[in-house]
Short mmCIF file of C-alpha atoms in Angstrom, two decimals:
data_model
loop_
_atom_site.label_atom_id
_atom_site.label_comp_id
_atom_site.label_asym_id
_atom_site.label_seq_id
_atom_site.Cartn_x
_atom_site.Cartn_y
_atom_site.Cartn_z
CA MET A 1 23.34 31.66 8.66
CA THR A 2 19.96 30.20 7.66
CA ASP A 3 17.10 32.68 7.34
CA PHE A 4 14.56 31.08 9.72
CA LYS A 5 11.64 33.07 8.28
CA ALA A 6 12.53 32.20 4.72
CA GLU A 7 12.82 28.55 5.71
CA ASN A 8 9.38 28.64 7.30
CA HIS A 9 7.91 30.34 4.14
CA ALA A 10 9.48 27.67 1.96
CA THR A 11 8.01 24.94 4.17
CA LYS A 12 4.63 26.52 3.91
CA GLY A 13 4.92 26.68 0.13
CA ASN A 14 5.96 23.01 -0.07
CA LYS A 15 2.95 21.97 2.06
CA GLU A 16 0.62 23.97 -0.14
CA MET A 17 1.90 22.44 -3.31
CA ALA A 18 1.94 18.96 -1.68
CA ALA A 19 -1.76 19.34 -1.03
CA LEU A 20 -2.36 20.16 -4.63
CA LYS A 21 -0.29 17.13 -5.74
CA LYS A 22 -2.00 14.81 -3.29
CA ASN A 23 -5.43 15.66 -4.70
CA CYS A 24 -4.14 15.62 -8.27
CA LEU A 25 -5.46 19.09 -8.86
CA ARG A 26 -4.21 21.41 -11.55
CA PRO A 27 -2.55 24.32 -9.75
CA SER A 28 -3.67 27.83 -10.67
CA GLU A 29 -1.20 30.41 -11.98
CA ASP A 30 -1.49 32.21 -8.62
CA ASP A 31 -0.55 29.03 -6.75
CA ILE A 32 2.49 28.51 -9.01
CA HIS A 33 3.58 32.15 -8.77
CA GLU A 34 3.30 32.03 -4.96
CA HIS A 35 5.33 28.81 -4.87
CA CYS A 36 7.97 30.38 -7.17
CA SER A 37 8.21 33.42 -4.87
CA LEU A 38 8.71 31.17 -1.88
CA ALA A 39 11.33 29.16 -3.74
CA LYS A 40 13.30 32.27 -4.48
CA LYS A 41 13.64 32.96 -0.79
CA ARG A 42 15.62 29.68 -0.53
CA LYS A 43 18.43 31.33 -2.48
CA ILE A 44 21.29 28.95 -2.88
CA ASN A 45 23.64 30.66 -5.33
CA LEU A 46 25.12 33.02 -2.73
CA ASP A 47 27.79 34.11 -5.20
CA ASP A 48 25.28 35.26 -7.79
CA SER A 49 22.22 37.42 -7.05
CA ARG A 50 20.41 36.54 -10.27
CA HIS A 51 17.38 34.27 -10.33
CA ILE A 52 18.55 31.12 -12.13
CA ALA A 53 15.75 28.81 -13.26
CA ALA A 54 15.78 25.32 -14.77
CA LEU A 55 13.19 24.78 -17.52
CA ILE A 56 12.25 21.31 -18.78
CA LEU A 57 10.11 21.26 -21.92
CA ALA A 58 7.59 18.39 -21.97
CA ARG A 59 4.87 18.68 -24.56
CA GLY A 60 2.11 16.11 -24.51
CA GLY A 61 2.06 15.51 -28.26
CA SER A 62 5.03 13.21 -28.78
CA LYS A 63 4.66 11.49 -32.18
CA GLY A 64 7.10 8.60 -31.70
CA ILE A 65 6.07 7.38 -28.28
CA PRO A 66 2.75 8.73 -26.87
CA LEU A 67 3.33 10.70 -23.62
CA LYS A 68 6.97 9.65 -23.76
CA ASN A 69 7.94 12.30 -21.22
CA ILE A 70 6.14 10.44 -18.41
CA LYS A 71 6.61 6.91 -19.67
CA MET A 72 8.35 4.78 -17.00
CA LEU A 73 12.10 4.29 -17.58
CA ALA A 74 13.74 2.00 -15.05
CA GLY A 75 10.82 2.60 -12.69
CA VAL A 76 10.91 6.40 -12.91
CA PRO A 77 8.89 8.76 -15.25
CA LEU A 78 11.29 9.99 -17.93
CA ILE A 79 11.09 13.63 -16.73
CA GLY A 80 11.53 12.43 -13.19
CA TRP A 81 15.23 11.67 -13.87
CA VAL A 82 16.07 15.24 -14.95
CA ILE A 83 13.84 16.89 -12.37
CA ARG A 84 15.60 15.00 -9.58
CA ALA A 85 19.06 15.92 -10.96
CA ALA A 86 18.05 19.58 -11.24
CA LEU A 87 16.61 19.78 -7.70
CA ASP A 88 19.50 17.93 -6.12
CA SER A 89 22.10 20.10 -7.86
CA SER A 90 21.01 22.88 -5.41
CA VAL A 91 21.98 25.62 -7.90
CA PHE A 92 18.56 26.67 -9.15
CA ASP A 93 16.17 29.13 -7.56
CA SER A 94 13.26 27.35 -9.25
CA VAL A 95 12.78 24.21 -11.39
CA TRP A 96 9.97 24.27 -13.91
CA VAL A 97 8.27 21.89 -16.36
CA SER A 98 6.67 23.64 -19.32
CA THR A 99 3.77 21.49 -20.60
CA ASP A 100 0.35 21.60 -22.21
CA HIS A 101 -0.79 18.26 -20.77
CA ASP A 102 -2.55 17.60 -17.44
CA GLU A 103 -0.95 14.26 -16.74
CA ILE A 104 2.53 15.59 -17.38
CA ALA A 105 1.75 18.48 -15.00
CA LYS A 106 0.67 16.06 -12.26
CA VAL A 107 3.86 14.03 -12.65
CA ALA A 108 6.02 17.18 -12.60
CA LEU A 109 4.40 18.41 -9.40
CA ALA A 110 4.74 15.00 -7.77
CA TRP A 111 8.48 15.03 -8.48
CA GLY A 112 8.92 18.51 -7.01
CA ALA A 113 8.96 20.76 -10.01
CA GLU A 114 6.71 23.79 -10.68
CA VAL A 115 4.48 23.87 -13.70
CA HIS A 116 4.42 26.48 -16.50
CA ARG A 117 1.29 26.05 -18.56
CA ARG A 118 2.44 26.81 -22.06
CA SER A 119 0.00 28.42 -24.51
CA PRO A 120 -1.50 26.57 -27.50
CA LYS A 121 0.59 28.92 -29.72
CA VAL A 122 3.83 27.22 -28.62
CA SER A 123 2.37 23.71 -28.28
CA GLN A 124 2.11 22.91 -31.97
CA ASP A 125 4.18 20.31 -33.86
CA SER A 126 5.87 23.21 -35.66
CA SER A 127 6.68 25.12 -32.47
CA SER A 128 10.36 25.45 -31.64
CA SER A 129 12.00 25.01 -28.23
CA LEU A 130 13.19 28.58 -28.36
CA GLU A 131 9.65 29.89 -28.82
CA THR A 132 8.54 28.05 -25.69
CA ILE A 133 11.50 29.28 -23.70
CA GLN A 134 10.90 32.85 -24.82
CA GLU A 135 7.21 32.58 -23.71
CA PHE A 136 8.36 31.36 -20.26
CA SER A 137 10.96 34.11 -20.01
CA LYS A 138 8.37 36.80 -20.87
CA GLU A 139 5.93 35.52 -18.29
CA ARG A 140 8.59 35.19 -15.58
CA PRO A 141 10.22 38.68 -15.45
CA ASP A 142 12.06 37.78 -12.20
CA VAL A 143 14.08 35.05 -13.94
CA ASP A 144 17.51 36.23 -15.15
CA VAL A 145 19.18 33.00 -16.39
CA ILE A 146 17.44 29.95 -17.82
CA CYS A 147 18.82 26.47 -18.13
CA ASN A 148 16.83 24.53 -20.69
CA ILE A 149 17.19 20.87 -19.70
CA GLN A 150 16.15 18.21 -22.15
CA ALA A 151 13.51 15.87 -20.70
CA THR A 152 14.93 12.94 -22.63
CA SER A 153 18.41 12.97 -21.00
CA PRO A 154 17.95 10.61 -18.01
CA CYS A 155 21.68 10.19 -17.26
CA LEU A 156 22.10 13.83 -16.31
CA HIS A 157 23.72 14.19 -12.87
CA PRO A 158 23.70 17.16 -10.46
CA HIS A 159 27.42 17.67 -10.73
CA HIS A 160 27.08 18.30 -14.48
CA LEU A 161 24.80 21.21 -13.78
CA LYS A 162 26.86 22.55 -10.91
CA GLU A 163 30.13 22.59 -12.95
CA ALA A 164 28.44 24.05 -16.03
CA LEU A 165 26.80 26.87 -14.06
CA GLU A 166 30.11 27.88 -12.56
CA LEU A 167 31.14 28.94 -16.07
CA MET A 168 28.25 31.41 -15.91
CA THR A 169 28.60 32.57 -12.25
CA LYS A 170 32.42 32.55 -11.89
CA GLN A 171 33.71 33.15 -15.44
CA GLY A 172 31.04 35.55 -16.64
CA CYS A 173 29.74 33.48 -19.58
CA ASP A 174 26.53 34.48 -21.27
CA SER A 175 25.76 30.94 -22.48
CA VAL A 176 26.99 27.42 -21.71
CA PHE A 177 25.84 24.21 -23.46
CA SER A 178 26.62 20.56 -23.13
CA VAL A 179 28.62 18.55 -25.63
CA VAL A 180 29.99 15.05 -26.07
CA ARG A 181 33.17 14.00 -27.81
CA ARG A 182 32.56 11.82 -30.84
CA HIS A 183 35.11 9.90 -33.00
CA ASN A 184 33.12 9.67 -36.24
CA PHE A 185 34.55 10.01 -39.68
CA ARG A 186 32.25 12.24 -41.75
CA TRP A 187 31.79 12.25 -45.54
CA ARG A 188 30.14 14.66 -47.92
CA GLU A 189 26.64 13.64 -48.99
CA VAL A 190 25.87 13.22 -52.68
CA GLU A 191 22.56 12.81 -54.52
CA LYS A 192 21.48 9.18 -54.85
CA GLU A 193 20.88 9.52 -58.55
CA GLY A 194 23.80 11.87 -59.14
CA GLU A 195 27.19 11.10 -60.62
CA GLY A 196 29.20 13.03 -58.08
CA CYS A 197 31.73 11.30 -55.80
CA THR A 198 31.84 11.72 -52.06
CA THR A 199 34.80 13.36 -50.37
CA PRO A 200 35.95 13.23 -46.75
CA LEU A 201 35.02 16.12 -44.43
CA ASN A 202 37.28 15.46 -41.43
CA LEU A 203 39.91 12.90 -42.31
CA ASN A 204 42.58 11.99 -44.82
CA PRO A 205 41.83 8.49 -46.11
CA ALA A 206 45.50 8.00 -46.91
CA CYS A 207 46.36 8.56 -43.28
CA ARG A 208 43.45 7.39 -41.20
CA PRO A 209 44.16 8.16 -37.55
CA ARG A 210 43.78 5.60 -34.80
CA ARG A 211 41.21 6.47 -32.15
CA GLN A 212 43.88 6.95 -29.50
CA ASP A 213 45.74 9.37 -31.81
CA TRP A 214 42.72 11.56 -32.57
CA SER A 215 40.98 13.78 -30.04
CA GLY A 216 37.64 13.54 -31.97
CA GLU A 217 35.14 16.28 -32.38
CA LEU A 218 32.81 18.06 -29.94
CA CYS A 219 29.12 17.63 -30.77
CA GLU A 220 26.11 19.05 -29.01
CA ASN A 221 24.32 16.33 -27.02
CA GLY A 222 21.29 18.48 -26.31
CA CYS A 223 21.31 17.72 -22.56
CA PHE A 224 21.18 21.32 -21.39
CA TYR A 225 21.61 24.93 -22.49
CA PHE A 226 22.28 27.82 -20.07
CA ALA A 227 21.51 31.31 -21.46
CA THR A 228 20.82 34.78 -20.06
CA LYS A 229 17.45 36.45 -20.51
CA ASP A 230 19.04 38.99 -22.83
CA LEU A 231 20.19 36.30 -25.26
CA ILE A 232 16.87 34.55 -25.17
CA GLU A 233 15.02 37.76 -25.91
CA LYS A 234 17.27 38.18 -28.93
CA GLY A 235 16.21 34.73 -30.15
CA ILE A 236 19.40 32.77 -29.49
CA LEU A 237 20.55 30.26 -26.84
CA GLN A 238 24.24 30.40 -27.74
CA GLY A 239 25.88 33.78 -27.98
CA GLY A 240 27.99 36.39 -26.22
CA LYS A 241 30.74 34.86 -24.24
CA THR A 242 30.06 31.19 -24.89
CA ARG A 243 31.56 28.05 -23.39
CA TYR A 244 30.79 24.40 -23.72
CA PHE A 245 30.62 21.75 -20.96
CA GLU A 246 31.90 18.35 -22.02
CA MET A 247 29.99 15.28 -20.74
CA LYS A 248 31.33 11.76 -20.97
CA PRO A 249 29.64 9.50 -23.60
CA GLU A 250 28.15 7.23 -20.98
CA TYR A 251 26.06 10.11 -19.63
CA SER A 252 24.93 11.31 -23.10
CA VAL A 253 21.91 9.12 -23.34
CA ASP A 254 19.13 10.63 -25.47
CA ILE A 255 15.84 8.77 -25.60
CA ASP A 256 14.99 10.50 -28.87
CA VAL A 257 17.90 8.48 -30.27
CA ASP A 258 17.80 5.44 -28.03
CA ILE A 259 14.48 4.17 -29.41
CA ASP A 260 14.94 0.70 -27.88
CA TRP A 261 13.45 1.35 -24.44
CA PRO A 262 14.92 -1.83 -22.77
CA VAL A 263 18.39 -0.85 -23.96
CA ALA A 264 17.88 2.69 -22.67
CA GLU A 265 16.81 1.28 -19.31
CA GLN A 266 20.03 -0.67 -18.98
CA ARG A 267 22.06 2.43 -19.74
CA VAL A 268 20.12 4.38 -17.10
CA LEU A 269 20.45 1.65 -14.50
CA ARG A 270 24.21 1.76 -14.97
CA PHE A 271 24.85 5.48 -15.46
CA GLY A 272 21.68 7.28 -14.18
CA TYR A 273 21.47 9.41 -11.06
CA PHE A 274 19.37 7.81 -8.28
CA GLY A 275 19.28 10.56 -5.64
CA LYS A 276 21.30 11.89 -2.80
CA ASP A 277 21.02 8.97 -0.42
CA LYS A 278 23.46 6.14 -0.88
CA PRO A 279 21.49 3.00 -1.64
CA GLU A 280 24.14 0.73 -0.09
CA VAL A 281 22.94 1.76 3.39
CA VAL A 282 19.45 0.22 3.02
CA ARG A 283 19.10 -2.28 5.92
CA LEU A 284 15.31 -2.74 6.17
CA LEU A 285 12.50 -3.39 3.67
CA LEU A 286 8.90 -2.89 4.83
CA CYS A 287 6.29 -4.41 2.52
CA ASN A 288 2.47 -4.43 2.54
CA VAL A 289 0.91 -7.85 2.33
CA SER A 290 -2.38 -6.90 0.61
CA GLY A 291 -1.72 -5.33 -2.79
CA CYS A 292 2.07 -5.86 -2.75
CA LEU A 293 2.97 -9.38 -1.58
CA THR A 294 -0.49 -10.57 -2.68
CA ASP A 295 -2.96 -9.26 -5.25
CA GLY A 296 -5.32 -8.27 -2.49
CA GLN A 297 -7.57 -11.31 -2.88
CA VAL A 298 -8.50 -13.39 0.18
CA TYR A 299 -9.93 -16.88 -0.61
CA THR A 300 -12.39 -18.56 1.78
CA SER A 301 -13.13 -22.23 1.76
CA VAL A 302 -16.45 -23.86 2.56
CA SER A 303 -15.23 -24.58 6.08
CA GLY A 304 -14.42 -20.88 6.55
CA GLU A 305 -10.65 -21.27 6.21
CA GLU A 306 -8.86 -18.27 4.72
CA MET A 307 -6.22 -18.65 2.02
CA LEU A 308 -3.83 -16.34 0.22
CA SER A 309 -1.97 -16.73 -3.08
CA ILE A 310 1.74 -16.05 -2.92
CA ASN A 311 4.04 -15.77 -5.92
CA ILE A 312 7.15 -17.90 -5.56
CA ARG A 313 9.23 -15.16 -7.19
CA ASP A 314 8.33 -12.80 -4.36
CA GLN A 315 9.42 -15.38 -1.80
CA ALA A 316 12.72 -15.69 -3.68
CA GLY A 317 13.08 -11.87 -3.57
CA ILE A 318 12.79 -11.87 0.17
CA SER A 319 15.43 -14.61 0.38
CA MET A 320 17.78 -12.57 -1.80
CA LEU A 321 17.47 -9.55 0.52
CA LEU A 322 17.95 -11.59 3.68
CA LYS A 323 21.17 -13.06 2.23
CA GLU A 324 22.44 -9.50 1.72
CA GLU A 325 21.59 -8.70 5.33
CA VAL A 326 18.55 -6.61 4.52
CA LYS A 327 15.84 -7.30 7.11
CA VAL A 328 12.27 -7.70 5.74
CA ILE A 329 9.07 -6.98 7.71
CA LEU A 330 5.58 -7.51 6.28
CA LEU A 331 2.74 -5.14 7.25
CA GLU A 332 -0.97 -5.95 7.07
CA ARG A 333 -3.71 -3.44 7.79
CA TYR A 334 -6.50 -6.06 8.09
CA PRO A 335 -6.50 -8.87 10.69
CA MET A 336 -5.72 -12.42 9.44
CA ALA A 337 -6.56 -15.73 10.94
CA LYS A 338 -3.75 -16.58 13.40
CA ALA A 339 -2.83 -19.82 11.68
CA LEU A 340 -2.68 -18.14 8.32
CA ALA A 341 -0.49 -15.32 9.61
CA GLU A 342 1.91 -17.73 11.31
CA LYS A 343 2.15 -19.90 8.15
CA LEU A 344 2.81 -16.86 5.94
CA SER A 345 5.49 -15.48 8.30
CA GLU A 346 7.13 -18.94 8.45
CA ARG A 347 7.07 -19.40 4.68
CA MET A 348 8.45 -15.95 3.90
CA GLY A 349 11.07 -16.18 6.69
CA CYS A 350 10.25 -12.77 8.11
CA LEU A 351 8.15 -10.95 10.72
CA LEU A 352 4.51 -10.20 9.91
CA LEU A 353 2.74 -7.38 11.80
CA GLN A 354 -1.09 -7.29 11.59
CA GLY A 355 -3.70 -4.62 12.25
CA VAL A 356 -1.37 -1.79 11.29
CA GLU A 357 -3.76 1.18 10.83
CA ASP A 358 -1.23 4.00 11.07
CA LYS A 359 1.60 2.96 8.77
CA LEU A 360 3.82 5.95 9.48
CA LYS A 361 3.54 5.63 13.23
CA GLU A 362 4.32 1.84 13.12
CA VAL A 363 7.28 2.32 10.75
CA GLU A 364 8.75 5.03 12.96
CA ARG A 365 8.38 2.72 15.95
CA ILE A 366 10.27 -0.05 14.09
CA MET A 367 12.96 2.38 13.02
CA ALA A 368 13.41 3.54 16.66
CA GLU A 369 13.77 -0.09 17.82
CA GLU A 370 16.25 -0.91 15.04
CA GLY A 371 18.13 2.35 15.39
CA LEU A 372 17.59 3.23 11.74
CA GLU A 373 17.15 6.47 9.71
CA TRP A 374 14.76 6.90 6.79
CA LYS A 375 17.65 6.71 4.32
CA GLU A 376 18.27 3.14 5.54
CA VAL A 377 14.65 2.03 4.89
CA ALA A 378 13.05 0.74 1.71
CA TYR A 379 9.21 0.69 1.47
CA LEU A 380 6.85 -1.14 -0.90
CA GLY A 381 3.30 0.19 -0.67
CA CYS A 382 0.22 0.61 -2.89
CA ASP A 383 -2.39 3.00 -1.50
CA GLU A 384 -3.11 6.26 0.36
CA PRO A 385 -2.02 5.03 3.87
CA ASP A 386 1.43 4.39 2.40
CA VAL A 387 2.03 7.83 0.93
CA ARG A 388 4.07 9.37 3.80
CA CYS A 389 6.26 6.29 4.07
CA LEU A 390 6.79 6.19 0.31
CA GLU A 391 7.87 9.88 0.43
CA LEU A 392 10.25 9.50 3.37
CA ALA A 393 11.92 6.20 2.68
CA GLY A 394 15.41 6.12 1.16
CA LEU A 395 14.05 3.83 -1.50
CA SER A 396 10.32 3.39 -2.21
CA ALA A 397 8.27 1.47 -4.79
CA VAL A 398 4.72 0.54 -5.75
CA PRO A 399 3.40 -2.27 -7.92
CA SER A 400 2.26 -1.36 -11.48
CA ASP A 401 -1.43 -1.62 -10.38
CA ALA A 402 -1.06 0.63 -7.34
CA GLN A 403 -3.60 3.40 -6.68
CA THR A 404 -2.83 6.72 -8.40
CA VAL A 405 -2.24 8.54 -5.13
CA ALA A 406 0.61 6.12 -4.32
CA LEU A 407 2.01 6.19 -7.88
CA ASN A 408 2.51 9.98 -7.56
CA HIS A 409 4.64 9.69 -4.45
CA THR A 410 7.10 6.85 -5.12
CA LYS A 411 10.68 6.74 -6.28
CA TYR A 412 10.20 3.55 -8.33
CA THR A 413 7.25 2.02 -10.12
CA CYS A 414 7.45 -1.71 -10.77
CA HIS A 415 6.64 -3.19 -14.14
CA THR A 416 4.78 -6.03 -12.41
CA ALA A 417 1.55 -6.01 -10.37
CA GLY A 418 1.04 -6.79 -6.71
CA GLY A 419 1.20 -10.55 -6.03
CA ARG A 420 2.73 -11.07 -9.49
CA GLY A 421 6.42 -10.47 -8.75
CA ALA A 422 6.49 -6.80 -7.72
CA LEU A 423 8.38 -7.59 -4.50
CA ARG A 424 10.98 -9.61 -6.40
CA GLU A 425 11.44 -6.79 -8.89
CA PHE A 426 11.91 -4.22 -6.15
CA ALA A 427 14.35 -6.56 -4.33
CA GLU A 428 16.40 -6.87 -7.52
CA HIS A 429 16.32 -3.03 -7.91
CA ILE A 430 17.54 -2.59 -4.31
CA LEU A 431 20.36 -5.06 -4.75
CA LEU A 432 21.41 -3.59 -8.14
CA LEU A 433 21.69 -0.11 -6.58
CA LYS A 434 23.67 -1.47 -3.63
CA LYS A 435 26.01 -3.25 -6.01
CA LYS A 436 26.40 -0.10 -8.08
CA ALA A 437 27.06 2.00 -4.98
CA ARG A 438 29.68 -0.44 -3.69
CA SER A 439 31.40 -0.39 -7.09
CA GLN A 440 31.45 3.43 -7.09
CA MET A 441 32.83 3.50 -3.53
CA GLU A 442 35.53 1.09 -4.58
CA GLN A 443 36.43 3.26 -7.57
CA ASP A 444 36.53 6.34 -5.30
CA ARG A 445 38.80 4.49 -2.90
CA ILE A 446 41.16 3.49 -5.65
CA GLY A 447 41.16 7.07 -6.95
CA ARG A 448 42.09 8.44 -3.50
CA ASP A 449 44.82 5.85 -2.97
CA SER A 450 46.40 6.73 -6.31
CA PHE A 451 47.18 10.30 -5.16
#
């Protein structure tokens, strides 16, 4: 039975942290500790009384790609992918991002994580991950088990964490770490100027095995490491009763290795985790006119006639959605000339609603008329009045030039600006997810039918 008081406390904590996020304020240590205490009351691991925390390390001083941990990957900040997977796994009492950077802290809070402000001592180039984890463990005496999740593993799924943790909670392991199976033939290294010859390390050249005849080798993929507090205090992440959790190669995407960002984006779009709601159920897209469909400019002729500039790609994006039976409605806060509004609606082939001051109230009215739930709604906004709709919609997006307050509350950030193809990009994103979901449903159906 749900503890009603605990649920109310948790709601209170979420609202308090939401207020901090909305105003982009750095939370104090007291705020974070309070939020952590409230989170613990939402205990999910009923078969284990220990406090199990997820910890994502995200230092601001990345040398290869500046602020890589919050760089947009397929429309989502890099750490957003693993925060979402950790939260949706529902196996952690708290989910933390350890950082020394204000912007990373803001993104972490916006995506639902708590922030551990690491000290300068463990924020150096020479600092190890273990030192940072040990500092967190020392400052959080209530935490019993820590799962260090790598921020650069965007194809992590909730089920990976659930299944791995069961090795700790049900089989009594002290540590569990993720691996991937590799089929690489390894050879001994020799000095470049030396005369020595190389020798094989894991094969017989006279009898090279075929891939299908060789099980390969298990290699750490660095995605996550579960360890008890006792092990961490001893200075190790793997010890005691240790097990590995094998992940398929398609999920072992490491941005530290996949330097080509566009290639990494394609991998994530195909194998990444996009949230609990199934994107194939989206039936309605609501889009702001000013700042999304247009760049926000209104042109006035000498005669007083108003004009807007519309990108033909955005018009094509609406057509693509309509063909897939996704209804599109345009919203405009400021009144337009009647003739201009009628022409815009006619050209776009969808309904245009003007004078919408309260976006949330209007969207809820539309949903009631259409008989829709939030998970069936996609929303493209760009400013503060759109925040609640961006948070509640099953899929939400903002143009690249949206206001910061909107950027911190969306599920997808377009590469393109408002009036420059952002709607087309979001339409393609919606249709890609629907296609992916249908493909997964078909695979699941085939799997069920085979039994």
